[in-house]
Amino acid sequence: MAKDDPKTLVSTDWLAAHMRDPDLRILDGSYYLPDAGRDAKAEYEKAHIPGARFFDIDDVADSRSDLPHMAPPVEKFMSRMRAMGVGDGHQVVVYDGAGLFSAARVWWLFKLMGHSDVAVLDGGFPKWVAEGRAVEDMAPLIRDRHMTVRRQAHLVRDVTQVSAASKLRDHEIIDARSAGRFRGEDPEPRPGMRAGHIPGSKNVHYASLLNDDQTMKSPQDTRAIFEAAGVDLSKPAITTCGSGVTAAILSLAMARMGKDDFSLYDGSWSEWGMFPTVPVSTGDT
């Protein structure tokens, strides 16, 4: 059992013990791919951890971009968090309905905005419910709270920066998608998208970092998984995936391992796979 860390990952026991803390804010950051056939907002309204607010990844996003749920401008993040009653001095805990999936993306977004007191609930809502803990269907009472944002630009990368890193091989680019998509053997979910991966990237499927109950494996085990995939952990890392959601699970795992020189390629394959001028590799290398 890994120790609780309110800056990365906390257990259901930790959350249950801190439920009454006045400065705790719980967010339901559930998000599902269209083929999952699940409605995150409807599920939240039916049952959520007491006091939780719904964090909509597709809404707290850059609406000017045609790429899915790109990181929002600072002003939009601030106004959305104020409306949710989340701000300075709050300890944030994010969970999702899959166990550990999209909550890591919300965690990364808070880190990007300079808010360090944020953790993912290990095992998420399924583990909470399986343990017979309280849920409710009421909307929480919300009071405005100001949030100071200091955007941490080093935590995010764009296509130009990733292209340079791919050429120079001075970063480890780590792809969280399945092996079939990484190799270019499985079809991409979006039409017109090329199959394969960023040249020079390594493949660590996000699911390999999780136990059967969707809790994260120990830092020792996740380190071994990265190393087995050929990742040189002494280099700075760039995580990537299909649309910047599961890449954050890799980032979270690295943060728990004590590695802090990582960034996330926000456009991920949704951008690279559609970008006509960047190269694509297939197979294992």
Short mmCIF file of C-alpha atoms in Angstrom, two decimals:
data_model
loop_
_atom_site.label_atom_id
_atom_site.label_comp_id
_atom_site.label_asym_id
_atom_site.label_seq_id
_atom_site.Cartn_x
_atom_site.Cartn_y
_atom_site.Cartn_z
CA MET A 1 0.00 0.00 0.00
CA ALA A 2 1.62 3.23 -1.14
CA LYS A 3 1.61 6.15 1.26
CA ASP A 4 -0.91 8.94 0.80
CA ASP A 5 0.45 12.07 -0.84
CA PRO A 6 -1.95 15.03 -1.09
CA LYS A 7 0.07 16.31 -4.09
CA THR A 8 -0.26 13.14 -6.18
CA LEU A 9 -2.44 10.25 -4.99
CA VAL A 10 -4.57 9.57 -1.91
CA SER A 11 -6.46 6.46 -0.78
CA THR A 12 -10.17 6.13 -0.09
CA ASP A 13 -9.24 5.80 3.62
CA TRP A 14 -7.43 9.16 3.47
CA LEU A 15 -10.39 10.87 1.80
CA ALA A 16 -12.87 9.38 4.27
CA ALA A 17 -10.73 10.66 7.16
CA HIS A 18 -10.55 14.19 5.69
CA MET A 19 -14.14 14.57 4.42
CA ARG A 20 -14.96 17.24 7.01
CA ASP A 21 -11.86 19.35 6.44
CA PRO A 22 -13.17 22.87 5.65
CA ASP A 23 -10.61 23.43 2.91
CA LEU A 24 -11.14 20.11 1.11
CA ARG A 25 -12.72 20.28 -2.34
CA ILE A 26 -13.71 17.06 -4.12
CA LEU A 27 -14.12 17.03 -7.90
CA ASP A 28 -15.72 14.39 -10.10
CA GLY A 29 -13.55 14.58 -13.21
CA SER A 30 -15.18 11.69 -15.05
CA TYR A 31 -14.87 11.61 -18.82
CA TYR A 32 -15.55 8.74 -21.21
CA LEU A 33 -14.67 8.08 -24.81
CA PRO A 34 -17.74 8.14 -27.08
CA ASP A 35 -17.64 4.36 -27.60
CA ALA A 36 -17.95 3.76 -23.82
CA GLY A 37 -21.66 4.61 -23.99
CA ARG A 38 -21.55 6.43 -20.64
CA ASP A 39 -22.76 9.92 -19.70
CA ALA A 40 -20.41 11.35 -17.06
CA LYS A 41 -22.64 14.27 -16.04
CA ALA A 42 -25.76 12.08 -15.73
CA GLU A 43 -23.85 9.55 -13.61
CA TYR A 44 -22.60 12.38 -11.37
CA GLU A 45 -26.14 13.70 -10.90
CA LYS A 46 -27.34 10.23 -9.95
CA ALA A 47 -24.59 9.55 -7.38
CA HIS A 48 -21.33 11.17 -6.32
CA ILE A 49 -19.05 11.40 -3.31
CA PRO A 50 -20.67 13.82 -0.81
CA GLY A 51 -19.79 17.44 -1.59
CA ALA A 52 -18.21 16.65 -4.95
CA ARG A 53 -18.52 19.15 -7.80
CA PHE A 54 -18.57 18.05 -11.44
CA PHE A 55 -15.50 19.03 -13.46
CA ASP A 56 -16.31 18.88 -17.19
CA ILE A 57 -13.08 18.29 -19.13
CA ASP A 58 -14.73 19.30 -22.40
CA ASP A 59 -16.04 22.57 -20.90
CA VAL A 60 -12.97 23.65 -18.88
CA ALA A 61 -11.05 23.71 -22.15
CA ASP A 62 -9.91 25.97 -24.96
CA SER A 63 -13.07 26.47 -27.03
CA ARG A 64 -11.06 28.23 -29.77
CA SER A 65 -9.20 25.03 -30.63
CA ASP A 66 -10.64 22.37 -32.92
CA LEU A 67 -8.65 19.76 -30.98
CA PRO A 68 -10.48 17.95 -28.15
CA HIS A 69 -10.33 19.38 -24.58
CA MET A 70 -7.12 21.38 -24.95
CA ALA A 71 -5.93 23.24 -21.81
CA PRO A 72 -8.03 26.38 -21.34
CA PRO A 73 -6.73 29.95 -21.19
CA VAL A 74 -5.84 31.05 -17.65
CA GLU A 75 -8.84 33.42 -17.40
CA LYS A 76 -11.32 30.70 -18.31
CA PHE A 77 -9.83 28.27 -15.80
CA MET A 78 -10.01 30.94 -13.07
CA SER A 79 -13.63 31.82 -13.80
CA ARG A 80 -14.76 28.18 -13.99
CA MET A 81 -13.01 27.34 -10.70
CA ARG A 82 -14.51 30.40 -8.99
CA ALA A 83 -17.97 29.26 -10.11
CA MET A 84 -17.21 25.81 -8.65
CA GLY A 85 -16.03 27.33 -5.37
CA VAL A 86 -12.48 26.04 -5.79
CA GLY A 87 -9.63 28.41 -5.07
CA ASP A 88 -6.60 29.43 -3.06
CA GLY A 89 -5.88 27.41 0.05
CA HIS A 90 -7.98 24.42 -1.01
CA GLN A 91 -6.80 20.83 -1.02
CA VAL A 92 -8.35 19.34 -4.15
CA VAL A 93 -9.06 15.63 -4.60
CA VAL A 94 -10.17 14.48 -8.06
CA TYR A 95 -11.81 11.15 -8.84
CA ASP A 96 -13.50 9.55 -11.84
CA GLY A 97 -16.04 6.84 -12.50
CA ALA A 98 -13.62 4.55 -14.33
CA GLY A 99 -11.26 4.12 -11.36
CA LEU A 100 -8.21 5.97 -12.54
CA PHE A 101 -8.62 7.44 -15.99
CA SER A 102 -9.55 11.08 -16.58
CA ALA A 103 -8.94 12.26 -12.99
CA ALA A 104 -5.21 12.37 -13.78
CA ARG A 105 -5.90 14.86 -16.59
CA VAL A 106 -7.68 17.18 -14.12
CA TRP A 107 -4.75 16.75 -11.70
CA TRP A 108 -2.32 17.78 -14.46
CA LEU A 109 -4.49 20.77 -15.39
CA PHE A 110 -4.39 22.06 -11.81
CA LYS A 111 -0.60 21.60 -11.75
CA LEU A 112 -0.37 23.49 -15.07
CA MET A 113 -2.27 26.36 -13.47
CA GLY A 114 0.14 26.43 -10.52
CA HIS A 115 -2.10 24.74 -7.95
CA SER A 116 0.04 22.07 -6.27
CA ASP A 117 -2.33 20.86 -3.52
CA VAL A 118 -4.22 18.44 -5.71
CA ALA A 119 -4.39 14.66 -5.62
CA VAL A 120 -6.13 11.87 -7.52
CA LEU A 121 -8.32 9.43 -5.57
CA ASP A 122 -6.66 6.02 -5.99
CA GLY A 123 -9.21 3.58 -7.42
CA GLY A 124 -11.74 6.37 -7.85
CA PHE A 125 -15.50 6.12 -7.51
CA PRO A 126 -15.71 2.34 -8.15
CA LYS A 127 -13.44 1.61 -5.17
CA TRP A 128 -15.29 4.13 -2.99
CA VAL A 129 -18.63 2.49 -3.79
CA ALA A 130 -17.25 -1.07 -3.47
CA GLU A 131 -16.18 -0.23 0.07
CA GLY A 132 -19.74 0.80 0.95
CA ARG A 133 -18.90 4.46 1.52
CA ALA A 134 -21.43 7.30 1.41
CA VAL A 135 -22.72 8.78 -1.86
CA GLU A 136 -25.34 11.44 -2.52
CA ASP A 137 -27.30 12.93 -5.41
CA MET A 138 -27.57 16.51 -4.14
CA ALA A 139 -25.75 19.46 -5.69
CA PRO A 140 -23.21 20.93 -3.25
CA LEU A 141 -23.59 24.39 -1.74
CA ILE A 142 -21.02 26.59 -3.47
CA ARG A 143 -19.38 29.79 -2.29
CA ASP A 144 -17.15 31.76 -4.64
CA ARG A 145 -13.44 31.49 -3.93
CA HIS A 146 -10.70 33.37 -5.76
CA MET A 147 -7.98 31.28 -7.38
CA THR A 148 -4.57 32.75 -8.14
CA VAL A 149 -3.17 31.14 -11.29
CA ARG A 150 0.51 30.99 -12.17
CA ARG A 151 0.71 28.98 -15.37
CA GLN A 152 3.59 26.50 -15.34
CA ALA A 153 4.52 26.55 -19.03
CA HIS A 154 7.15 23.83 -18.60
CA LEU A 155 4.40 21.25 -17.95
CA VAL A 156 2.92 21.44 -21.46
CA ARG A 157 4.35 20.94 -24.97
CA ASP A 158 3.05 21.81 -28.44
CA VAL A 159 3.62 20.09 -31.78
CA THR A 160 6.70 22.20 -32.63
CA GLN A 161 8.41 21.39 -29.34
CA VAL A 162 7.57 17.69 -29.59
CA SER A 163 8.80 17.60 -33.20
CA ALA A 164 12.14 19.08 -32.08
CA ALA A 165 12.38 16.58 -29.21
CA SER A 166 11.64 13.73 -31.62
CA LYS A 167 14.49 14.83 -33.91
CA LEU A 168 17.05 15.65 -31.22
CA ARG A 169 16.23 12.66 -28.98
CA ASP A 170 16.98 14.85 -25.95
CA HIS A 171 13.68 13.90 -24.25
CA GLU A 172 11.91 10.60 -23.75
CA ILE A 173 8.54 10.79 -25.53
CA ILE A 174 6.27 8.24 -23.87
CA ASP A 175 3.00 7.15 -25.51
CA ALA A 176 0.18 5.92 -23.24
CA ARG A 177 -1.93 4.36 -26.00
CA SER A 178 -2.34 0.62 -26.51
CA ALA A 179 0.42 -1.33 -28.23
CA GLY A 180 -1.82 -1.93 -31.27
CA ARG A 181 -2.37 1.78 -31.84
CA PHE A 182 1.26 2.59 -31.10
CA ARG A 183 2.47 0.10 -33.73
CA GLY A 184 -0.13 1.32 -36.22
CA GLU A 185 -1.89 -2.06 -36.36
CA ASP A 186 -5.21 -0.98 -34.83
CA PRO A 187 -7.42 1.62 -36.50
CA GLU A 188 -7.57 5.13 -35.06
CA PRO A 189 -10.94 6.21 -33.61
CA ARG A 190 -11.05 9.49 -35.54
CA PRO A 191 -11.52 9.60 -39.34
CA GLY A 192 -8.63 10.84 -41.48
CA MET A 193 -6.04 10.10 -38.82
CA ARG A 194 -2.81 8.31 -39.66
CA ALA A 195 -1.86 5.21 -37.68
CA GLY A 196 1.43 4.80 -35.80
CA HIS A 197 3.44 6.88 -33.35
CA ILE A 198 5.84 9.81 -32.97
CA PRO A 199 9.31 8.73 -34.19
CA GLY A 200 11.58 7.82 -31.29
CA SER A 201 8.76 7.51 -28.76
CA LYS A 202 8.41 4.62 -26.32
CA ASN A 203 5.18 2.81 -25.48
CA VAL A 204 3.87 2.45 -21.91
CA HIS A 205 0.16 1.62 -22.08
CA TYR A 206 -1.47 3.48 -19.20
CA ALA A 207 -3.39 0.34 -18.13
CA SER A 208 -0.09 -1.45 -17.41
CA LEU A 209 0.50 0.98 -14.52
CA LEU A 210 -2.78 0.03 -12.80
CA ASN A 211 -3.84 -2.90 -10.63
CA ASP A 212 -7.04 -4.87 -11.28
CA ASP A 213 -9.00 -2.54 -8.95
CA GLN A 214 -7.75 0.48 -10.96
CA THR A 215 -5.45 1.66 -8.19
CA MET A 216 -1.95 2.63 -9.27
CA LYS A 217 0.88 0.17 -8.85
CA SER A 218 3.66 1.05 -6.41
CA PRO A 219 6.34 3.58 -7.45
CA GLN A 220 8.85 0.72 -7.56
CA ASP A 221 6.63 -1.28 -9.92
CA THR A 222 5.82 1.65 -12.20
CA ARG A 223 9.52 2.55 -12.41
CA ALA A 224 10.26 -1.02 -13.51
CA ILE A 225 7.51 -0.83 -16.17
CA PHE A 226 8.94 2.40 -17.65
CA GLU A 227 12.45 0.92 -17.66
CA ALA A 228 11.24 -2.31 -19.28
CA ALA A 229 9.75 -0.19 -22.09
CA GLY A 230 13.21 1.27 -22.73
CA VAL A 231 12.51 4.64 -21.10
CA ASP A 232 15.64 6.45 -19.89
CA LEU A 233 14.31 8.12 -16.74
CA SER A 234 17.36 10.37 -16.49
CA LYS A 235 16.07 12.31 -19.51
CA PRO A 236 13.18 14.79 -19.26
CA ALA A 237 9.93 13.15 -20.35
CA ILE A 238 7.06 14.19 -22.62
CA THR A 239 3.89 12.14 -22.22
CA THR A 240 1.42 11.71 -25.08
CA CYS A 241 -1.67 9.63 -25.92
CA GLY A 242 -4.80 9.98 -28.07
CA SER A 243 -6.10 13.34 -26.85
CA GLY A 244 -4.07 14.26 -23.76
CA VAL A 245 -6.11 12.38 -21.13
CA THR A 246 -4.35 9.07 -20.42
CA ALA A 247 -0.93 10.72 -20.96
CA ALA A 248 -1.58 12.37 -17.59
CA ILE A 249 -1.70 8.93 -15.92
CA LEU A 250 1.93 8.48 -17.01
CA SER A 251 2.73 11.94 -15.66
CA LEU A 252 1.07 11.09 -12.34
CA ALA A 253 3.03 7.84 -12.08
CA MET A 254 6.29 9.69 -12.70
CA ALA A 255 5.43 12.34 -10.09
CA ARG A 256 4.89 9.55 -7.55
CA MET A 257 8.27 8.09 -8.50
CA GLY A 258 9.85 11.43 -7.59
CA LYS A 259 10.51 12.39 -11.22
CA ASP A 260 9.40 15.98 -11.81
CA ASP A 261 10.91 16.87 -15.21
CA PHE A 262 7.93 15.81 -17.27
CA SER A 263 5.56 17.66 -19.59
CA LEU A 264 2.45 16.62 -21.50
CA TYR A 265 1.87 16.96 -25.23
CA ASP A 266 -1.59 18.48 -25.12
CA GLY A 267 -2.52 17.92 -28.77
CA SER A 268 -1.26 14.32 -28.62
CA TRP A 269 -2.23 11.98 -31.47
CA SER A 270 -5.38 14.00 -32.27
CA GLU A 271 -2.97 16.65 -33.53
CA TRP A 272 0.10 14.67 -34.64
CA GLY A 273 -1.93 12.05 -36.50
CA MET A 274 -3.71 14.76 -38.53
CA PHE A 275 -0.68 17.01 -39.07
CA PRO A 276 0.49 16.42 -42.65
CA THR A 277 4.09 17.59 -42.28
CA VAL A 278 5.27 15.56 -39.26
CA PRO A 279 6.62 12.02 -39.70
CA VAL A 280 4.94 8.89 -38.34
CA SER A 281 6.61 5.62 -37.37
CA THR A 282 4.99 2.18 -37.24
CA GLY A 283 6.00 -1.10 -35.63
CA ASP A 284 7.85 -1.24 -32.32
CA THR A 285 10.47 1.42 -33.04
#
